[in-house]
């Protein structure tokens, strides 16, 4: 039991809390691949092919803001090693392209003008650098990282790809992540760092937006070994181990797993997904349907994670009109769904156990009008709720089941009505008369602190 209490007290850093509140931001994959129609360049591409003649980062920013996104993460360097800024340390960059513009600077400035945050992706795997596969490469990488951290204003996010293939000499590189992390903490202490294994944000395990049943932000240090361990070992740690654990596993932070852990870290999950099948722009690809994007939002932002949705600029250097339209539709649907709360009074029922509180929501409108119930834990205190259910009080005191869930964490969006369905499932006189909902926490690791309950 002591271990459960310890697990309940694993807390986020200030940076992680701020990141959680961002919820939804854009990935921008842009580079030589845009011009060669590839997803992974091999590093031999001629700099001259990078020639976006109408490059306009303000257009990117307007489009992502229309979807409600609060930040933008640009691929400053992808696996092909080409730098979107004129790095002093290589010739393989925009400076030798016909465009000659510093795309990182233009994107960072456009974000600031537009009032959203800026971050970058810097691929450790570099298929161009002659140093790759030798200790000198880590120096080269740190030099580039320092340029980006010191010359482009405030950075909210540094996104490291864990891919590690062969370089031009046929060798693989041992990445010095502790050294990279130290540099970021020194120059941009407010930035969060993404890597498959932490330290701050971890990969959800797929690139298709597929959720797991329970997305815990508190996970074993065996998975996020770059994170900060905040507990002692679990009660089963001497009877088994989690050496096999990987991001793609279904069970990460759930009880049966954490009991075997050597210690727990706070490392929430990010869903990274592209609006189209590819990460880079390809003429023949179409954006995913509005339904798919909206559903992914519900199962990422609405399930204790953030959503990093990629929108790739085309060969002109502009976001494709088809994607711009889809982003605008998504923004409109999100505003219609979550823009205006329904009036309601929330109270905690007296006399319930601390780990099983019951909340009553008295509505000003009939239950039939409720589309979403949104729950938030006060994540600053740790993530605690294991399970809950929502019921409606129908006339006559009947407890009508509306929703059942597992974790809550930063945010849980419980959808009672699907905006794409033809018929409201909450039909009939009972739902039209009912005006009371109960949220019942059925299990928690320790005292429950909810930050908010809202109905839409
Ligand atoms: C992966 C990369 O290999 C893809 O090209 C893309 O950048 C994605 C976000 O991460 O590991």
Short mmCIF file of C-alpha atoms and ligand atoms in Angstrom, two decimals:
data_model
loop_
_atom_site.label_atom_id
_atom_site.label_comp_id
_atom_site.label_asym_id
_atom_site.label_seq_id
_atom_site.Cartn_x
_atom_site.Cartn_y
_atom_site.Cartn_z
CA UNK A 1 0.00 0.00 0.00
CA UNK A 2 2.87 2.37 0.73
CA UNK A 3 4.03 1.91 -2.82
CA UNK A 4 0.61 2.96 -4.14
CA UNK A 5 0.84 6.12 -2.06
CA UNK A 6 4.31 6.77 -3.43
CA UNK A 7 3.01 6.19 -6.96
CA UNK A 8 0.22 8.71 -6.32
CA UNK A 9 2.83 11.33 -5.39
CA UNK A 10 4.93 11.14 -8.55
CA UNK A 11 4.64 14.70 -9.76
CA UNK A 12 5.24 16.66 -12.98
CA UNK A 13 7.82 19.41 -13.32
CA UNK A 14 6.65 22.98 -14.02
CA UNK A 15 7.64 22.46 -17.66
CA UNK A 16 5.59 19.29 -17.94
CA UNK A 17 2.54 21.03 -16.42
CA UNK A 18 2.86 23.90 -18.91
CA UNK A 19 3.25 21.42 -21.75
CA UNK A 20 0.09 19.55 -20.71
CA UNK A 21 -1.85 22.81 -20.88
CA UNK A 22 -0.74 23.34 -24.49
CA UNK A 23 -2.64 20.18 -25.47
CA UNK A 24 -2.54 20.58 -29.26
CA UNK A 25 0.30 21.81 -31.48
CA UNK A 26 1.69 21.34 -34.97
CA UNK A 27 4.55 19.31 -36.37
CA UNK A 28 6.00 20.66 -39.61
CA UNK A 29 8.06 18.27 -41.75
CA UNK A 30 9.87 20.19 -44.46
CA UNK A 31 13.18 19.70 -46.28
CA UNK A 32 14.74 18.01 -49.33
CA UNK A 33 12.21 15.15 -49.05
CA UNK A 34 9.50 17.64 -49.98
CA UNK A 35 11.22 18.02 -53.35
CA UNK A 36 12.30 14.40 -53.94
CA UNK A 37 8.95 12.88 -52.95
CA UNK A 38 10.61 10.72 -50.31
CA UNK A 39 10.08 10.15 -46.60
CA UNK A 40 13.70 9.45 -45.72
CA UNK A 41 16.45 11.16 -47.67
CA UNK A 42 19.81 9.38 -47.84
CA UNK A 43 21.93 12.49 -47.30
CA UNK A 44 23.29 12.69 -50.86
CA UNK A 45 20.63 15.14 -52.06
CA UNK A 46 21.97 18.24 -53.81
CA UNK A 47 21.28 21.39 -51.73
CA UNK A 48 20.04 23.03 -54.94
CA UNK A 49 16.82 21.04 -54.95
CA UNK A 50 15.56 22.89 -51.88
CA UNK A 51 13.80 25.80 -53.55
CA UNK A 52 10.49 26.89 -52.00
CA UNK A 53 9.74 30.02 -53.99
CA UNK A 54 6.70 31.26 -52.09
CA UNK A 55 7.81 30.34 -48.56
CA UNK A 56 5.48 32.06 -46.10
CA UNK A 57 5.66 30.89 -42.49
CA UNK A 58 2.90 33.30 -41.48
CA UNK A 59 0.58 31.24 -43.68
CA UNK A 60 1.59 28.12 -41.69
CA UNK A 61 0.94 29.85 -38.40
CA UNK A 62 -2.48 31.18 -39.42
CA UNK A 63 -3.55 27.72 -40.59
CA UNK A 64 -2.50 25.90 -37.43
CA UNK A 65 -4.03 28.58 -35.23
CA UNK A 66 -7.32 28.12 -37.06
CA UNK A 67 -7.31 24.52 -35.80
CA UNK A 68 -6.77 25.73 -32.23
CA UNK A 69 -3.13 24.70 -32.01
CA UNK A 70 -0.85 26.54 -29.60
CA UNK A 71 2.61 25.78 -30.92
CA UNK A 72 4.67 24.63 -33.89
CA UNK A 73 7.59 22.16 -34.03
CA UNK A 74 9.75 22.40 -37.17
CA UNK A 75 12.10 19.71 -38.51
CA UNK A 76 15.25 21.85 -38.35
CA UNK A 77 17.15 18.75 -39.55
CA UNK A 78 15.71 15.40 -40.63
CA UNK A 79 17.62 12.13 -41.15
CA UNK A 80 19.13 13.43 -44.43
CA UNK A 81 21.23 15.90 -42.41
CA UNK A 82 20.09 18.96 -44.37
CA UNK A 83 19.77 22.00 -42.09
CA UNK A 84 16.90 24.45 -42.53
CA UNK A 85 19.13 27.08 -40.93
CA UNK A 86 22.58 28.24 -42.17
CA UNK A 87 24.57 26.21 -39.64
CA UNK A 88 28.25 27.14 -39.33
CA UNK A 89 29.16 23.48 -39.00
CA UNK A 90 28.08 22.05 -42.36
CA UNK A 91 27.69 22.99 -45.99
CA UNK A 92 24.61 20.81 -46.27
CA UNK A 93 22.05 23.50 -45.52
CA UNK A 94 19.82 26.26 -46.84
CA UNK A 95 22.88 28.47 -47.33
CA UNK A 96 23.84 26.47 -50.43
CA UNK A 97 20.31 26.23 -51.77
CA UNK A 98 18.83 28.72 -54.26
CA UNK A 99 16.39 29.82 -51.54
CA UNK A 100 19.15 30.86 -49.09
CA UNK A 101 16.57 31.79 -46.43
CA UNK A 102 16.87 30.82 -42.79
CA UNK A 103 13.66 28.80 -42.51
CA UNK A 104 14.12 28.19 -38.78
CA UNK A 105 14.32 31.94 -38.15
CA UNK A 106 11.34 32.70 -40.35
CA UNK A 107 9.24 30.02 -38.65
CA UNK A 108 10.30 31.13 -35.14
CA UNK A 109 9.51 34.78 -35.97
CA UNK A 110 6.16 33.91 -37.53
CA UNK A 111 5.21 31.94 -34.40
CA UNK A 112 6.07 34.90 -32.19
CA UNK A 113 4.11 37.29 -34.41
CA UNK A 114 1.16 34.90 -34.31
CA UNK A 115 1.34 34.39 -30.54
CA UNK A 116 2.10 30.65 -30.56
CA UNK A 117 5.14 28.80 -29.23
CA UNK A 118 8.05 27.52 -31.28
CA UNK A 119 10.03 24.32 -30.96
CA UNK A 120 12.24 22.18 -33.16
CA UNK A 121 12.94 18.61 -34.18
CA UNK A 122 16.62 17.80 -34.57
CA UNK A 123 17.33 14.32 -35.87
CA UNK A 124 20.31 12.66 -34.19
CA UNK A 125 20.43 10.22 -37.12
CA UNK A 126 22.36 12.08 -39.81
CA UNK A 127 22.95 10.33 -43.14
CA UNK A 128 25.10 13.15 -44.48
CA UNK A 129 27.63 14.02 -41.79
CA UNK A 130 31.05 12.47 -42.25
CA UNK A 131 31.42 12.45 -38.45
CA UNK A 132 28.43 10.18 -37.93
CA UNK A 133 29.50 6.97 -36.20
CA UNK A 134 32.48 8.57 -34.39
CA UNK A 135 32.73 10.45 -31.06
CA UNK A 136 33.25 13.67 -33.07
CA UNK A 137 29.64 13.44 -34.19
CA UNK A 138 28.36 14.14 -30.67
CA UNK A 139 30.39 17.38 -30.72
CA UNK A 140 28.98 18.24 -34.13
CA UNK A 141 25.45 17.53 -32.91
CA UNK A 142 25.94 19.62 -29.75
CA UNK A 143 27.28 22.51 -31.82
CA UNK A 144 24.19 22.46 -33.98
CA UNK A 145 21.93 22.11 -30.97
CA UNK A 146 23.65 25.12 -29.37
CA UNK A 147 23.05 27.23 -32.48
CA UNK A 148 19.36 26.43 -32.35
CA UNK A 149 19.12 26.94 -28.59
CA UNK A 150 20.90 30.28 -28.52
CA UNK A 151 20.00 32.14 -31.71
CA UNK A 152 16.26 31.71 -32.16
CA UNK A 153 14.62 33.10 -29.05
CA UNK A 154 12.50 31.07 -26.66
CA UNK A 155 12.07 27.39 -27.49
CA UNK A 156 9.20 25.48 -25.87
CA UNK A 157 10.08 22.02 -27.14
CA UNK A 158 13.02 19.99 -28.39
CA UNK A 159 11.93 16.82 -30.17
CA UNK A 160 14.49 14.02 -30.53
CA UNK A 161 13.89 11.18 -32.86
CA UNK A 162 15.33 7.96 -31.61
CA UNK A 163 15.95 6.49 -35.07
CA UNK A 164 19.55 5.30 -35.32
CA UNK A 165 20.55 3.91 -38.71
CA UNK A 166 23.83 3.91 -40.58
CA UNK A 167 25.62 7.09 -41.63
CA UNK A 168 27.58 7.73 -44.84
CA UNK A 169 30.50 5.62 -43.53
CA UNK A 170 28.22 2.66 -42.86
CA UNK A 171 28.53 3.12 -39.09
CA UNK A 172 25.96 3.69 -36.36
CA UNK A 173 26.23 6.37 -33.72
CA UNK A 174 26.02 6.12 -29.97
CA UNK A 175 23.95 9.17 -29.05
CA UNK A 176 25.01 11.07 -25.95
CA UNK A 177 21.54 12.02 -24.74
CA UNK A 178 22.62 13.08 -21.23
CA UNK A 179 24.93 15.64 -22.85
CA UNK A 180 22.21 16.92 -25.23
CA UNK A 181 19.78 17.20 -22.33
CA UNK A 182 22.28 19.13 -20.24
CA UNK A 183 22.70 21.69 -23.05
CA UNK A 184 18.96 22.23 -23.34
CA UNK A 185 18.55 22.67 -19.59
CA UNK A 186 21.37 25.20 -19.63
CA UNK A 187 20.19 27.39 -22.52
CA UNK A 188 16.42 26.89 -22.51
CA UNK A 189 15.46 25.76 -19.00
CA UNK A 190 11.74 26.13 -19.74
CA UNK A 191 11.80 23.74 -22.72
CA UNK A 192 10.41 20.22 -22.54
CA UNK A 193 12.32 17.40 -24.21
CA UNK A 194 10.73 14.61 -26.20
CA UNK A 195 12.44 11.31 -26.74
CA UNK A 196 11.10 7.76 -26.97
CA UNK A 197 12.31 7.24 -23.40
CA UNK A 198 11.82 10.66 -21.80
CA UNK A 199 13.19 12.62 -19.97
CA UNK A 200 10.09 14.86 -20.12
CA UNK A 201 7.73 13.55 -22.76
CA UNK A 202 7.60 10.04 -24.19
CA UNK A 203 6.34 8.53 -27.44
CA UNK A 204 2.84 7.04 -27.36
CA UNK A 205 4.09 4.02 -29.32
CA UNK A 206 2.59 4.49 -32.79
CA UNK A 207 2.19 7.14 -35.49
CA UNK A 208 -1.45 6.43 -36.35
CA UNK A 209 -3.10 8.05 -33.36
CA UNK A 210 -4.10 4.67 -31.90
CA UNK A 211 -4.74 5.03 -28.15
CA UNK A 212 -4.18 2.48 -25.39
CA UNK A 213 -6.98 1.81 -22.90
CA UNK A 214 -5.23 3.65 -20.05
CA UNK A 215 -2.58 6.27 -20.79
CA UNK A 216 -0.70 6.87 -17.53
CA UNK A 217 1.75 9.77 -17.15
CA UNK A 218 3.41 7.84 -14.31
CA UNK A 219 5.43 5.01 -15.80
CA UNK A 220 8.28 2.66 -14.84
CA UNK A 221 11.79 4.05 -15.12
CA UNK A 222 12.64 0.87 -17.07
CA UNK A 223 10.78 2.53 -19.96
CA UNK A 224 11.75 6.17 -19.42
CA UNK A 225 15.28 5.70 -18.16
CA UNK A 226 16.15 9.34 -18.97
CA UNK A 227 13.47 10.61 -16.56
CA UNK A 228 13.80 11.40 -12.88
CA UNK A 229 12.99 8.46 -10.58
CA UNK A 230 10.61 9.56 -7.80
CA UNK A 231 9.81 6.34 -5.91
CA UNK A 232 11.45 3.25 -4.49
CA UNK A 233 11.00 -0.14 -6.18
CA UNK A 234 7.58 -1.78 -6.45
CA UNK A 235 6.67 -4.65 -4.07
CA UNK A 236 7.29 -7.26 -6.81
CA UNK A 237 10.60 -5.82 -8.07
CA UNK A 238 12.55 -8.68 -6.46
CA UNK A 239 10.31 -11.30 -8.13
CA UNK A 240 10.45 -10.20 -11.74
CA UNK A 241 11.56 -7.38 -13.99
CA UNK A 242 10.38 -5.08 -16.75
CA UNK A 243 13.43 -5.42 -19.00
CA UNK A 244 11.17 -6.33 -21.93
CA UNK A 245 9.17 -3.11 -21.71
CA UNK A 246 8.75 -0.91 -24.82
CA UNK A 247 6.64 2.09 -25.84
CA UNK A 248 4.40 -0.01 -28.05
CA UNK A 249 3.21 -2.19 -25.12
CA UNK A 250 -0.42 -1.88 -24.14
CA UNK A 251 0.32 -1.88 -20.40
CA UNK A 252 2.78 0.77 -19.27
CA UNK A 253 1.67 2.55 -16.13
CA UNK A 254 -1.09 0.17 -15.07
CA UNK A 255 -0.93 -1.56 -11.70
CA UNK A 256 0.22 -5.05 -12.70
CA UNK A 257 3.23 -3.48 -14.43
CA UNK A 258 4.30 -0.84 -11.95
CA UNK A 259 4.40 -3.39 -9.14
CA UNK A 260 7.45 -4.94 -10.83
CA UNK A 261 9.16 -1.61 -11.45
CA UNK A 262 12.42 -0.45 -9.89
CA UNK A 263 11.00 3.06 -9.62
CA UNK A 264 8.52 5.41 -11.25
CA UNK A 265 8.95 8.59 -13.29
CA UNK A 266 6.56 11.24 -14.51
CA UNK A 267 6.70 11.04 -18.32
CA UNK A 268 3.44 11.76 -20.13
CA UNK A 269 2.71 10.61 -23.63
CA UNK A 270 2.56 12.57 -26.86
CA UNK A 271 0.60 11.40 -29.91
CA UNK A 272 2.51 12.33 -33.05
CA UNK A 273 0.56 11.81 -36.22
CA UNK A 274 0.43 13.35 -39.68
CA UNK A 275 -2.67 14.90 -41.20
CA UNK A 276 -1.84 12.76 -44.25
CA UNK A 277 -0.33 9.29 -44.67
CA UNK A 278 3.23 10.68 -44.99
CA UNK A 279 5.19 13.08 -42.78
CA UNK A 280 6.43 15.03 -45.82
CA UNK A 281 4.26 16.54 -48.55
CA UNK A 282 3.40 14.31 -51.50
CA UNK A 283 1.16 15.66 -54.21
CA UNK A 284 -1.14 12.65 -54.45
CA UNK A 285 -1.82 12.33 -50.72
CA UNK A 286 -5.04 13.62 -49.19
CA UNK A 287 -5.65 14.74 -45.62
CA UNK A 288 -7.38 12.31 -43.27
CA UNK A 289 -11.10 12.77 -42.73
CA UNK A 290 -12.40 15.29 -40.23
CA UNK A 291 -13.88 12.40 -38.27
CA UNK A 292 -10.54 10.64 -37.91
CA UNK A 293 -8.80 13.81 -36.77
CA UNK A 294 -11.52 14.70 -34.31
CA UNK A 295 -11.57 11.17 -32.89
CA UNK A 296 -7.80 11.29 -32.50
CA UNK A 297 -8.14 14.56 -30.62
CA UNK A 298 -10.61 12.92 -28.21
CA UNK A 299 -8.34 9.94 -27.61
CA UNK A 300 -5.16 11.98 -27.15
CA UNK A 301 -5.90 15.44 -25.69
CA UNK A 302 -9.01 13.83 -24.22
CA UNK A 303 -7.06 10.93 -22.71
CA UNK A 304 -4.17 12.35 -20.73
CA UNK A 305 -1.80 13.12 -23.61
CA UNK A 306 -1.01 15.92 -26.07
CA UNK A 307 -1.50 15.82 -29.83
CA UNK A 308 1.33 16.84 -32.18
CA UNK A 309 -0.37 16.91 -35.58
CA UNK A 310 1.92 17.20 -38.59
CA UNK A 311 1.04 19.46 -41.54
CA UNK A 312 3.70 19.43 -44.27
CA UNK A 313 4.43 22.45 -46.48
CA UNK A 314 4.50 21.81 -50.23
CA UNK A 315 7.22 22.66 -52.78
CA UNK A 316 6.22 26.33 -52.80
CA UNK A 317 6.80 26.45 -49.06
CA UNK A 318 3.10 26.80 -48.29
CA UNK A 319 0.66 24.51 -46.52
CA UNK A 320 -1.51 22.70 -49.05
CA UNK A 321 -4.99 24.23 -49.44
CA UNK A 322 -6.56 20.83 -48.76
CA UNK A 323 -4.84 20.65 -45.37
CA UNK A 324 -5.61 24.29 -44.60
CA UNK A 325 -9.31 23.58 -45.18
CA UNK A 326 -9.20 20.49 -42.98
CA UNK A 327 -7.50 22.40 -40.17
CA UNK A 328 -10.18 25.09 -40.35
CA UNK A 329 -12.93 22.44 -40.21
CA UNK A 330 -11.29 20.79 -37.23
CA UNK A 331 -10.95 24.12 -35.41
CA UNK A 332 -14.61 24.88 -36.05
CA UNK A 333 -15.74 21.50 -34.75
CA UNK A 334 -13.56 21.85 -31.64
CA UNK A 335 -14.97 25.30 -30.94
CA UNK A 336 -18.53 24.06 -31.45
CA UNK A 337 -17.85 21.10 -29.14
CA UNK A 338 -15.82 22.72 -26.36
CA UNK A 339 -16.19 26.45 -26.87
CA UNK A 340 -19.07 27.00 -24.50
CA UNK A 341 -19.76 25.15 -21.27
CA UNK A 342 -23.30 24.24 -20.27
CA UNK A 343 -24.39 25.89 -17.04
CA UNK A 344 -24.15 23.42 -14.17
CA UNK A 345 -23.41 23.29 -10.45
CA UNK A 346 -20.87 20.70 -9.32
CA UNK A 347 -20.70 19.49 -5.72
CA UNK A 348 -18.76 16.75 -3.93
CA UNK A 349 -21.02 14.49 -1.93
CA UNK A 350 -20.18 14.48 1.77
CA UNK A 351 -19.15 11.31 3.59
CA UNK A 352 -17.52 9.40 0.69
CA UNK A 353 -14.08 7.80 1.10
CA UNK A 354 -11.19 10.01 -0.06
CA UNK A 355 -10.28 7.54 -2.80
CA UNK A 356 -13.89 7.12 -3.98
CA UNK A 357 -15.47 10.57 -4.12
CA UNK A 358 -18.80 11.11 -5.82
CA UNK A 359 -19.62 14.36 -7.59
CA UNK A 360 -23.09 15.58 -8.39
CA UNK A 361 -23.65 17.79 -11.41
CA UNK A 362 -26.90 19.71 -11.40
CA UNK A 363 -27.66 20.85 -14.90
CA UNK A 364 -29.56 23.89 -16.04
CA UNK A 365 -30.54 22.05 -19.21
CA UNK A 366 -31.91 18.55 -19.87
CA UNK A 367 -29.39 15.69 -19.88
CA UNK A 368 -30.35 15.05 -23.53
CA UNK A 369 -28.38 18.18 -24.43
CA UNK A 370 -25.11 17.08 -22.87
CA UNK A 371 -22.54 15.94 -25.40
CA UNK A 372 -19.36 15.74 -23.32
CA UNK A 373 -18.34 15.54 -19.70
CA UNK A 374 -14.75 16.73 -19.26
CA UNK A 375 -12.82 15.69 -16.16
CA UNK A 376 -9.43 16.92 -15.02
CA UNK A 377 -7.31 15.78 -12.12
CA UNK A 378 -5.12 18.30 -10.38
CA UNK A 379 -2.11 16.74 -12.05
CA UNK A 380 0.26 18.93 -10.01
CA UNK A 381 -0.50 16.54 -7.11
CA UNK A 382 0.13 13.45 -9.22
CA UNK A 383 -2.08 11.11 -11.23
CA UNK A 384 -4.35 9.02 -9.04
CA UNK A 385 -7.67 7.94 -10.50
CA UNK A 386 -7.78 4.30 -11.65
CA UNK A 387 -11.46 4.04 -12.63
CA UNK A 388 -14.71 5.99 -12.69
CA UNK A 389 -18.23 5.90 -14.01
CA UNK A 390 -20.80 8.47 -14.99
CA UNK A 391 -24.51 7.95 -14.53
CA UNK A 392 -27.61 10.03 -15.17
CA UNK A 393 -30.39 10.37 -12.60
CA UNK A 394 -33.52 9.60 -14.50
CA UNK A 395 -36.88 10.46 -12.96
CA UNK A 396 -37.69 7.92 -10.28
CA UNK A 397 -34.06 7.85 -9.07
CA UNK A 398 -32.88 5.38 -11.70
CA UNK A 399 -29.10 5.35 -12.19
CA UNK A 400 -28.68 5.31 -15.94
CA UNK A 401 -25.15 4.33 -17.09
CA UNK A 402 -23.65 6.95 -19.42
CA UNK A 403 -19.90 6.29 -19.40
CA UNK A 404 -17.16 4.18 -17.79
CA UNK A 405 -13.49 4.98 -17.85
CA UNK A 406 -10.10 4.20 -16.36
CA UNK A 407 -7.59 7.04 -15.89
CA UNK A 408 -8.30 10.76 -15.92
CA UNK A 409 -4.96 12.54 -15.46
CA UNK A 410 -4.58 15.95 -17.10
CA UNK A 411 -7.85 15.61 -19.01
CA UNK A 412 -10.45 13.02 -19.84
CA UNK A 413 -13.09 13.86 -22.44
CA UNK A 414 -16.09 11.56 -22.01
CA UNK A 415 -18.16 11.63 -25.16
CA UNK A 416 -21.85 10.98 -24.58
CA UNK A 417 -22.95 11.96 -28.08
CA UNK A 418 -21.04 11.52 -31.31
CA UNK A 419 -21.22 14.67 -33.47
CA UNK A 420 -21.11 12.52 -36.63
CA UNK A 421 -23.93 10.17 -35.59
CA UNK A 422 -27.35 10.61 -37.12
CA UNK A 423 -29.19 10.10 -33.88
CA UNK A 424 -28.62 11.30 -30.34
CA UNK A 425 -28.36 8.19 -28.12
CA UNK A 426 -29.83 10.18 -25.23
CA UNK A 427 -33.33 10.29 -26.64
CA UNK A 428 -36.63 9.70 -24.95
CA UNK A 429 -38.62 11.43 -22.29
CA UNK A 430 -36.39 10.30 -19.42
CA UNK A 431 -33.25 11.97 -20.82
CA UNK A 432 -35.26 15.02 -21.73
CA UNK A 433 -36.49 15.37 -18.16
CA UNK A 434 -33.32 14.36 -16.30
CA UNK A 435 -31.15 17.20 -15.01
CA UNK A 436 -28.64 15.49 -12.80
CA UNK A 437 -25.45 13.53 -13.46
CA UNK A 438 -23.16 11.67 -11.07
CA UNK A 439 -19.44 11.18 -11.53
CA UNK A 440 -18.34 8.33 -9.29
CA UNK A 441 -14.64 7.62 -8.82
CA UNK A 442 -14.54 3.88 -8.24
CA UNK A 443 -10.82 3.45 -7.61
CA UNK A 444 -7.78 5.65 -6.95
CA UNK A 445 -4.20 5.26 -5.72
CA UNK A 446 -4.75 7.85 -2.99
CA UNK A 447 -6.95 10.87 -2.12
CA UNK A 448 -8.51 12.23 -5.29
CA UNK A 449 -8.04 15.88 -6.28
CA UNK A 450 -10.09 16.92 -9.29
CA UNK A 451 -9.19 20.24 -10.88
CA UNK A 452 -12.35 20.59 -12.90
CA UNK A 453 -15.56 18.98 -14.09
CA UNK A 454 -17.23 20.63 -17.06
CA UNK A 455 -20.14 19.71 -19.28
CA UNK A 456 -20.59 20.69 -22.92
C1 LIG B 1 10.20 9.04 -37.15
C2 LIG B 1 10.96 9.46 -38.41
O1 LIG B 1 11.68 8.38 -38.94
C3 LIG B 1 9.92 9.97 -39.37
O2 LIG B 1 10.46 10.32 -40.61
C4 LIG B 1 9.24 11.17 -38.72
O3 LIG B 1 10.15 12.25 -38.61
C5 LIG B 1 8.66 10.81 -37.36
C6 LIG B 1 8.07 11.96 -36.62
O4 LIG B 1 9.63 10.18 -36.56
O5 LIG B 1 10.98 8.34 -36.26
#
